[in-house]
mmCIF file of C-alpha atoms in Angstrom:
data_model
loop_
_atom_site.group_PDB
_atom_site.id
_atom_site.type_symbol
_atom_site.label_atom_id
_atom_site.label_comp_id
_atom_site.label_asym_id
_atom_site.label_seq_id
_atom_site.Cartn_x
_atom_site.Cartn_y
_atom_site.Cartn_z
ATOM 1 C CA MET A 1 106.278 6.757 123.133
ATOM 2 C CA LEU A 2 109.557 6.232 120.099
ATOM 3 C CA ASN A 3 110.157 8.089 117.728
ATOM 4 C CA ILE A 4 111.613 5.863 115.116
ATOM 5 C CA HIS A 5 113.613 6.854 111.868
ATOM 6 C CA CYS A 6 112.950 4.819 108.955
ATOM 7 C CA PRO A 7 116.274 3.826 107.044
ATOM 8 C CA ASN A 8 114.334 2.550 104.023
ATOM 9 C CA CYS A 9 112.049 5.342 103.173
ATOM 10 C CA GLY A 10 113.633 8.015 105.746
ATOM 11 C CA VAL A 11 110.533 8.972 107.616
ATOM 12 C CA THR A 12 110.925 9.542 110.958
ATOM 13 C CA ALA A 13 107.302 8.916 112.871
ATOM 14 C CA GLU A 14 106.426 7.770 116.204
ATOM 15 C CA GLU A 15 106.039 3.869 116.981
ATOM 16 C CA THR A 16 102.623 3.331 116.463
ATOM 17 C CA GLU A 17 103.465 3.470 112.503
ATOM 18 C CA PHE A 18 105.966 0.719 113.181
ATOM 19 C CA HIS A 19 105.861 -2.964 114.720
ATOM 20 C CA ALA A 20 108.728 -4.918 116.595
ATOM 21 C CA HIS A 21 109.188 -8.040 115.791
ATOM 22 C CA GLY A 22 112.044 -9.288 118.587
ATOM 23 C CA GLU A 23 115.293 -9.495 118.437
ATOM 24 C CA ALA A 24 117.797 -9.534 115.762
ATOM 25 C CA HIS A 25 120.643 -11.162 114.186
ATOM 26 C CA LEU A 26 119.746 -14.488 115.222
ATOM 27 C CA THR A 27 121.260 -17.448 113.787
ATOM 28 C CA ARG A 28 119.403 -19.678 111.691
ATOM 29 C CA PHE A 29 118.884 -23.021 112.395
ATOM 30 C CA GLY A 30 116.997 -25.345 110.114
ATOM 31 C CA PRO A 31 117.193 -28.952 108.618
ATOM 32 C CA GLY A 32 119.849 -30.880 109.789
ATOM 33 C CA ALA A 33 120.361 -28.760 113.132
ATOM 34 C CA SER A 34 120.864 -30.438 116.397
ATOM 35 C CA ASP A 35 117.637 -30.346 118.634
ATOM 36 C CA ASP A 36 119.994 -28.035 120.842
ATOM 37 C CA ASP A 37 120.631 -25.189 118.341
ATOM 38 C CA PHE A 38 117.051 -25.521 116.676
ATOM 39 C CA GLU A 39 115.651 -25.550 119.974
ATOM 40 C CA SER A 40 117.798 -22.224 120.757
ATOM 41 C CA TYR A 41 117.010 -20.398 117.491
ATOM 42 C CA LEU A 42 113.188 -21.167 117.699
ATOM 43 C CA PHE A 43 112.347 -20.438 121.301
ATOM 44 C CA MET A 44 115.193 -18.793 123.243
ATOM 45 C CA ARG A 45 115.773 -15.291 123.561
ATOM 46 C CA ALA A 46 118.083 -12.445 124.820
ATOM 47 C CA ASN A 47 116.017 -10.004 127.678
ATOM 48 C CA PRO A 48 118.610 -7.475 128.265
ATOM 49 C CA LYS A 49 117.944 -4.497 130.167
ATOM 50 C CA GLY A 50 119.735 -1.875 128.455
ATOM 51 C CA VAL A 51 121.041 -2.111 124.789
ATOM 52 C CA HIS A 52 119.061 -4.589 122.469
ATOM 53 C CA PHE A 53 119.191 -5.075 118.778
ATOM 54 C CA GLU A 54 115.847 -6.132 117.614
ATOM 55 C CA ARG A 55 113.761 -6.126 114.203
ATOM 56 C CA TRP A 56 111.188 -3.823 113.354
ATOM 57 C CA ARG A 57 108.818 -3.073 110.540
ATOM 58 C CA HIS A 58 107.440 0.371 109.220
ATOM 59 C CA GLN A 59 103.898 -1.549 108.720
ATOM 60 C CA ASN A 60 101.772 1.472 108.048
ATOM 61 C CA GLY A 61 104.521 3.146 105.941
ATOM 62 C CA CYS A 62 106.586 1.967 103.245
ATOM 63 C CA GLY A 63 106.280 -1.853 104.559
ATOM 64 C CA LYS A 64 110.293 -2.446 104.679
ATOM 65 C CA TRP A 65 112.141 -3.920 107.953
ATOM 66 C CA PHE A 66 115.150 -2.756 109.090
ATOM 67 C CA HIS A 67 117.012 -3.395 112.420
ATOM 68 C CA MET A 68 117.494 -0.881 115.706
ATOM 69 C CA ALA A 69 119.396 -0.682 117.973
ATOM 70 C CA ARG A 70 117.686 0.732 121.538
ATOM 71 C CA CYS A 71 118.035 0.573 125.527
ATOM 72 C CA THR A 72 115.233 -1.416 126.889
ATOM 73 C CA MET A 73 115.569 0.549 130.079
ATOM 74 C CA THR A 74 115.633 4.213 128.576
ATOM 75 C CA LEU A 75 113.693 3.605 125.701
ATOM 76 C CA GLU A 76 117.038 5.733 123.893
ATOM 77 C CA ILE A 77 117.378 4.617 120.370
ATOM 78 C CA PHE A 78 120.933 4.782 119.201
ATOM 79 C CA GLY A 79 119.972 4.173 115.847
ATOM 80 C CA THR A 80 118.458 2.123 112.974
ATOM 81 C CA TYR A 81 120.295 0.394 109.996
ATOM 82 C CA SER A 82 119.834 -1.802 106.896
ATOM 83 C CA ALA A 83 117.632 -5.184 107.940
ATOM 84 C CA GLN A 84 120.376 -6.990 105.153
ATOM 85 C CA THR A 85 123.008 -7.426 107.702
ATOM 86 C CA THR A 86 124.295 -10.041 109.924
ATOM 87 C CA GLU A 87 125.367 -7.677 112.601
ATOM 88 C CA PRO A 88 125.425 -4.028 113.749
ATOM 89 C CA PRO A 89 127.529 -1.487 111.997
ATOM 90 C CA GLN A 90 130.326 -0.211 113.575
ATOM 91 C CA ASP A 91 129.030 3.321 113.500
ATOM 92 C CA ILE A 92 126.046 2.053 115.358
ATOM 93 C CA LEU A 93 128.244 0.155 118.088
ATOM 94 C CA ASP A 94 130.358 3.667 118.137
ATOM 95 C CA ARG A 95 127.103 5.681 118.870
ATOM 96 C CA ILE A 96 126.298 2.609 121.953
ATOM 97 C CA ARG A 97 129.442 2.683 123.318
ATOM 98 C CA ALA A 98 129.768 6.383 123.270
ATOM 99 C CA ARG A 99 126.489 6.717 125.385
ATOM 100 C CA ARG A 100 127.184 3.390 127.232
ATOM 101 C CA PRO A 101 131.030 3.211 128.388
ATOM 102 C CA ASP A 102 130.681 0.266 130.316
ATOM 103 C CA TRP A 103 128.340 -1.856 127.446
ATOM 104 C CA ASN A 104 129.169 -5.514 127.081
ATOM 105 C CA PRO A 105 127.746 -7.160 124.179
ATOM 106 C CA HIS A 106 128.488 -10.722 125.416
ATOM 107 C CA PRO A 107 127.954 -10.898 129.204
ATOM 108 C CA MET B 1 81.320 -4.549 80.318
ATOM 109 C CA SER B 2 79.766 -3.806 83.278
ATOM 110 C CA ASP B 3 80.116 -0.285 84.604
ATOM 111 C CA PRO B 4 82.801 0.336 87.693
ATOM 112 C CA VAL B 5 81.373 0.982 91.143
ATOM 113 C CA SER B 6 83.557 2.897 93.547
ATOM 114 C CA ALA B 7 83.315 1.495 97.234
ATOM 115 C CA LEU B 8 80.636 4.249 98.571
ATOM 116 C CA LYS B 9 78.876 4.844 95.200
ATOM 117 C CA ASN B 10 80.806 8.509 95.206
ATOM 118 C CA ALA B 11 79.380 9.273 98.968
ATOM 119 C CA SER B 12 80.109 12.808 100.280
ATOM 120 C CA ASP B 13 79.498 14.831 103.539
ATOM 121 C CA SER B 14 79.413 18.741 103.567
ATOM 122 C CA THR B 15 78.016 18.471 107.014
ATOM 123 C CA GLY B 16 81.417 19.139 109.409
ATOM 124 C CA ILE B 17 84.303 21.294 108.949
ATOM 125 C CA VAL B 18 85.461 20.156 105.849
ATOM 126 C CA GLN B 19 83.978 18.470 103.077
ATOM 127 C CA ILE B 20 84.290 14.899 102.258
ATOM 128 C CA SER B 21 83.961 12.949 99.455
ATOM 129 C CA GLU B 22 84.907 9.775 97.685
ATOM 130 C CA VAL B 23 86.753 10.259 94.251
ATOM 131 C CA GLY B 24 85.944 7.230 91.834
ATOM 132 C CA PRO B 25 86.126 5.225 90.374
ATOM 133 C CA ALA B 26 90.438 6.187 89.641
ATOM 134 C CA GLY B 27 92.742 4.319 87.876
ATOM 135 C CA MET B 28 95.638 2.624 90.113
ATOM 136 C CA ILE B 29 98.412 0.879 89.393
ATOM 137 C CA THR B 30 101.346 -0.693 91.235
ATOM 138 C CA LEU B 31 104.981 -1.077 90.081
ATOM 139 C CA ARG B 32 107.583 -2.805 91.997
ATOM 140 C CA GLY B 33 110.829 -3.495 90.865
ATOM 141 C CA ASP B 34 113.980 -1.758 91.425
ATOM 142 C CA LEU B 35 113.510 2.275 90.963
ATOM 143 C CA ALA B 36 117.172 3.128 89.247
ATOM 144 C CA ASP B 37 116.602 0.908 86.453
ATOM 145 C CA LYS B 38 116.454 2.792 83.438
ATOM 146 C CA ALA B 39 114.384 0.777 81.682
ATOM 147 C CA LEU B 40 112.019 0.488 84.817
ATOM 148 C CA ILE B 41 111.672 4.782 84.798
ATOM 149 C CA LYS B 42 110.970 4.787 81.449
ATOM 150 C CA ALA B 43 108.205 2.371 81.567
ATOM 151 C CA ALA B 44 106.802 4.398 84.307
ATOM 152 C CA VAL B 45 106.970 7.425 82.996
ATOM 153 C CA ALA B 46 105.456 6.435 79.842
ATOM 154 C CA ALA B 47 102.548 4.896 82.053
ATOM 155 C CA GLY B 48 102.205 7.612 84.273
ATOM 156 C CA GLY B 49 102.869 10.591 82.142
ATOM 157 C CA VAL B 50 104.610 12.650 84.509
ATOM 158 C CA ASN B 51 107.972 12.388 85.974
ATOM 159 C CA LEU B 52 109.310 10.004 88.132
ATOM 160 C CA PRO B 53 108.808 11.368 92.195
ATOM 161 C CA GLU B 54 111.578 11.514 94.336
ATOM 162 C CA GLN B 55 111.876 9.530 97.566
ATOM 163 C CA ARG B 56 108.600 10.167 99.509
ATOM 164 C CA ARG B 57 106.702 12.219 96.650
ATOM 165 C CA ILE B 58 104.273 12.940 93.972
ATOM 166 C CA ASN B 59 103.988 14.340 90.884
ATOM 167 C CA THR B 60 100.480 14.819 89.331
ATOM 168 C CA GLU B 61 99.016 16.556 86.335
ATOM 169 C CA GLY B 62 95.419 15.930 86.345
ATOM 170 C CA ASP B 63 94.227 12.674 86.688
ATOM 171 C CA ARG B 64 97.756 11.358 85.820
ATOM 172 C CA GLY B 65 100.590 11.123 88.243
ATOM 173 C CA MET B 66 103.454 8.910 89.935
ATOM 174 C CA ALA B 67 103.958 8.284 93.949
ATOM 175 C CA TRP B 68 106.960 7.441 95.573
ATOM 176 C CA MET B 69 105.420 4.090 97.568
ATOM 177 C CA SER B 70 108.670 2.339 99.251
ATOM 178 C CA PRO B 71 112.278 1.746 98.202
ATOM 179 C CA ASP B 72 110.621 -0.290 95.045
ATOM 180 C CA GLU B 73 107.272 0.504 94.312
ATOM 181 C CA LEU B 74 105.488 3.386 92.249
ATOM 182 C CA LEU B 75 101.917 3.906 92.467
ATOM 183 C CA ILE B 76 100.882 5.389 88.981
ATOM 184 C CA LEU B 77 97.474 7.386 89.095
ATOM 185 C CA CYS B 78 95.455 7.580 86.112
ATOM 186 C CA PRO B 79 91.729 7.681 84.653
ATOM 187 C CA TYR B 80 90.192 4.757 85.240
ATOM 188 C CA ALA B 81 89.424 3.465 81.658
ATOM 189 C CA GLU B 82 92.769 3.848 81.105
ATOM 190 C CA ALA B 83 94.085 1.802 84.060
ATOM 191 C CA LYS B 84 93.638 -1.906 82.210
ATOM 192 C CA ASP B 85 95.505 -0.998 78.843
ATOM 193 C CA ARG B 86 98.243 0.937 80.609
ATOM 194 C CA THR B 87 99.285 -2.038 82.996
ATOM 195 C CA ALA B 88 98.785 -4.259 80.257
ATOM 196 C CA ASP B 89 101.964 -1.661 77.941
ATOM 197 C CA LEU B 90 103.567 -1.367 81.339
ATOM 198 C CA ALA B 91 103.713 -5.203 82.120
ATOM 199 C CA ALA B 92 104.744 -6.011 78.539
ATOM 200 C CA ALA B 93 107.509 -3.198 79.062
ATOM 201 C CA VAL B 94 109.089 -5.053 82.363
ATOM 202 C CA ALA B 95 108.417 -8.391 81.092
ATOM 203 C CA GLY B 96 111.990 -10.515 82.030
ATOM 204 C CA GLN B 97 112.811 -8.311 84.695
ATOM 205 C CA PHE B 98 112.459 -8.551 88.528
ATOM 206 C CA ALA B 99 109.611 -6.343 88.046
ATOM 207 C CA LEU B 100 105.715 -6.647 88.575
ATOM 208 C CA ALA B 101 102.907 -3.671 87.441
ATOM 209 C CA VAL B 102 99.585 -4.590 88.915
ATOM 210 C CA ASN B 103 96.130 -2.938 88.076
ATOM 211 C CA VAL B 104 94.828 -2.411 92.239
ATOM 212 C CA SER B 105 92.371 0.381 90.850
ATOM 213 C CA ASP B 106 89.482 -1.745 92.440
ATOM 214 C CA ALA B 107 91.248 -3.184 95.306
ATOM 215 C CA ARG B 108 91.407 0.605 96.786
ATOM 216 C CA VAL B 109 89.522 3.917 97.575
ATOM 217 C CA VAL B 110 90.222 7.289 96.856
ATOM 218 C CA PHE B 111 88.877 10.499 99.595
ATOM 219 C CA GLU B 112 89.141 14.178 99.240
ATOM 220 C CA LEU B 113 89.039 16.415 102.081
ATOM 221 C CA LYS B 114 88.604 20.082 101.016
ATOM 222 C CA GLY B 115 88.181 23.455 102.945
ATOM 223 C CA PRO B 116 90.450 25.859 105.402
ATOM 224 C CA HIS B 117 90.527 23.098 107.985
ATOM 225 C CA ALA B 118 91.600 20.307 106.067
ATOM 226 C CA ARG B 119 94.895 19.977 107.968
ATOM 227 C CA ASP B 120 93.087 20.148 111.230
ATOM 228 C CA VAL B 121 91.131 17.320 110.405
ATOM 229 C CA MET B 122 93.713 15.263 108.901
ATOM 230 C CA ALA B 123 96.190 15.686 111.803
ATOM 231 C CA LYS B 124 93.505 14.801 114.532
ATOM 232 C CA LEU B 125 93.915 10.905 112.591
ATOM 233 C CA ALA B 126 97.493 10.600 111.504
ATOM 234 C CA PRO B 127 100.481 10.494 113.525
ATOM 235 C CA VAL B 128 102.175 12.972 110.841
ATOM 236 C CA ASP B 129 103.633 16.275 111.205
ATOM 237 C CA LEU B 130 101.137 18.476 108.896
ATOM 238 C CA HIS B 131 102.163 21.640 110.051
ATOM 239 C CA PRO B 132 102.383 23.754 106.299
ATOM 240 C CA SER B 133 105.981 24.427 107.277
ATOM 241 C CA ALA B 134 106.490 20.448 107.732
ATOM 242 C CA PHE B 135 103.790 18.901 104.548
ATOM 243 C CA THR B 136 103.540 20.696 101.688
ATOM 244 C CA PRO B 137 101.523 20.121 98.756
ATOM 245 C CA GLY B 138 103.879 17.532 95.893
ATOM 246 C CA MET B 139 104.430 15.625 99.489
ATOM 247 C CA PHE B 140 103.240 11.724 99.582
ATOM 248 C CA ARG B 141 103.087 9.903 102.754
ATOM 249 C CA ARG B 142 101.955 6.599 103.895
ATOM 250 C CA THR B 143 100.675 6.694 107.391
ATOM 251 C CA ARG B 144 97.890 5.038 109.510
ATOM 252 C CA LEU B 145 94.308 6.744 109.975
ATOM 253 C CA ALA B 146 93.707 5.541 113.283
ATOM 254 C CA GLN B 147 93.545 1.478 113.100
ATOM 255 C CA VAL B 148 94.243 1.226 109.461
ATOM 256 C CA ALA B 149 96.650 2.212 106.460
ATOM 257 C CA ALA B 150 96.830 5.077 104.388
ATOM 258 C CA ALA B 151 98.418 7.144 102.147
ATOM 259 C CA LEU B 152 98.003 10.854 101.724
ATOM 260 C CA TRP B 153 98.562 13.818 99.916
ATOM 261 C CA MET B 154 98.011 17.386 99.128
ATOM 262 C CA PRO B 155 96.846 18.198 95.555
ATOM 263 C CA GLN B 156 97.216 21.562 96.117
ATOM 264 C CA GLU B 157 96.669 23.589 99.680
ATOM 265 C CA ASP B 158 93.587 23.180 101.798
ATOM 266 C CA CYS B 159 92.995 20.213 100.184
ATOM 267 C CA PHE B 160 94.304 16.339 101.133
ATOM 268 C CA ARG B 161 93.313 13.330 98.814
ATOM 269 C CA ILE B 162 93.284 10.140 101.094
ATOM 270 C CA VAL B 163 94.142 6.203 99.421
ATOM 271 C CA CYS B 164 93.218 2.965 101.068
ATOM 272 C CA PHE B 165 92.028 -0.495 100.822
ATOM 273 C CA ARG B 166 88.373 -0.844 98.929
ATOM 274 C CA SER B 167 87.294 -3.245 102.341
ATOM 275 C CA VAL B 168 87.862 -0.247 105.001
ATOM 276 C CA ALA B 169 86.556 2.518 102.789
ATOM 277 C CA GLN B 170 83.332 2.806 105.467
ATOM 278 C CA TYR B 171 85.168 2.883 108.338
ATOM 279 C CA VAL B 172 87.685 5.572 106.999
ATOM 280 C CA PHE B 173 84.689 7.622 105.528
ATOM 281 C CA ASP B 174 83.148 7.563 108.938
ATOM 282 C CA LEU B 175 86.436 8.423 110.645
ATOM 283 C CA LEU B 176 86.489 11.691 108.667
ATOM 284 C CA ASN B 177 83.203 12.394 109.487
ATOM 285 C CA VAL B 178 84.042 12.274 112.838
ATOM 286 C CA SER B 179 86.883 14.052 112.733
ATOM 287 C CA ALA B 180 85.068 17.013 111.063
ATOM 288 C CA MET B 181 82.543 17.329 113.283
ATOM 289 C CA PRO B 182 80.802 20.768 113.333
ATOM 290 C CA GLY B 183 82.456 22.633 116.025
ATOM 291 C CA SER B 184 85.623 20.349 116.000
ATOM 292 C CA GLU B 185 88.155 23.092 114.451
ATOM 293 C CA VAL B 186 91.674 23.161 116.177
ATOM 294 C CA ASN B 187 92.866 26.079 114.270
ATOM 295 C CA TYR B 188 96.449 24.821 115.683
ATOM 296 C CA TYR B 189 98.242 25.498 111.814
ATOM 297 C CA GLY B 190 96.834 29.129 112.242
#
């Protein structure tokens, strides 16, 4: 069971109040993009064992979206942050590096 | 104009360890917009008759009140008969802004739990820390009750008010009844 802090309303609650919506920080490809780019945007997802960035929604609470960095193996949560960003903020990255010194974001 | 009918026609049950009743019909207005905007705050305070609540809190005064729903949403409580006019006034006051005022009185239902075991009954249904040191009157929490979304607050000690969608009114009423079954006291909160 994950205990999640919602950065929008400030509630810390267990995961049944939230819903996961898959990988975060995807680059969108729309009309005019190549078939390969569009296919990878639609279907291809990272499935790491370890650090992962995800989109979540506080669906039984304030209803807002946010991002979360967590470890898929240990379920440790490194932090949650605003959804209005295209990459993880530095403080989240610092926290991940402190806990996972050998983490490589682009293997 | 026809008379308003609440979802369960003010059903109540006092056979369990708390008294459960549907409180209605109640006036409810949703206001969405920039909660830092002074004009919007002024309009909300005029419609609600109470001060703007802080994050995750509710201000009430009798039938009136205002609750913080999310970073861009307020719920204004008022007597049912006033909801329509107040919504129109509010909509006029925020016209031209990126804001929305909607009368949701008939879309929702309000329940009240009363009794010394009210915290026990709620805590069985919602994943919320309801210990007296963690949840106090004046706080407002949107969460889930078993399988459906709901919001709850305590007008006073030993009393909860719950807002949920009208379409799940019977489900929530039954849930509360099961959670308040005679002999089901937990007494965790002393």
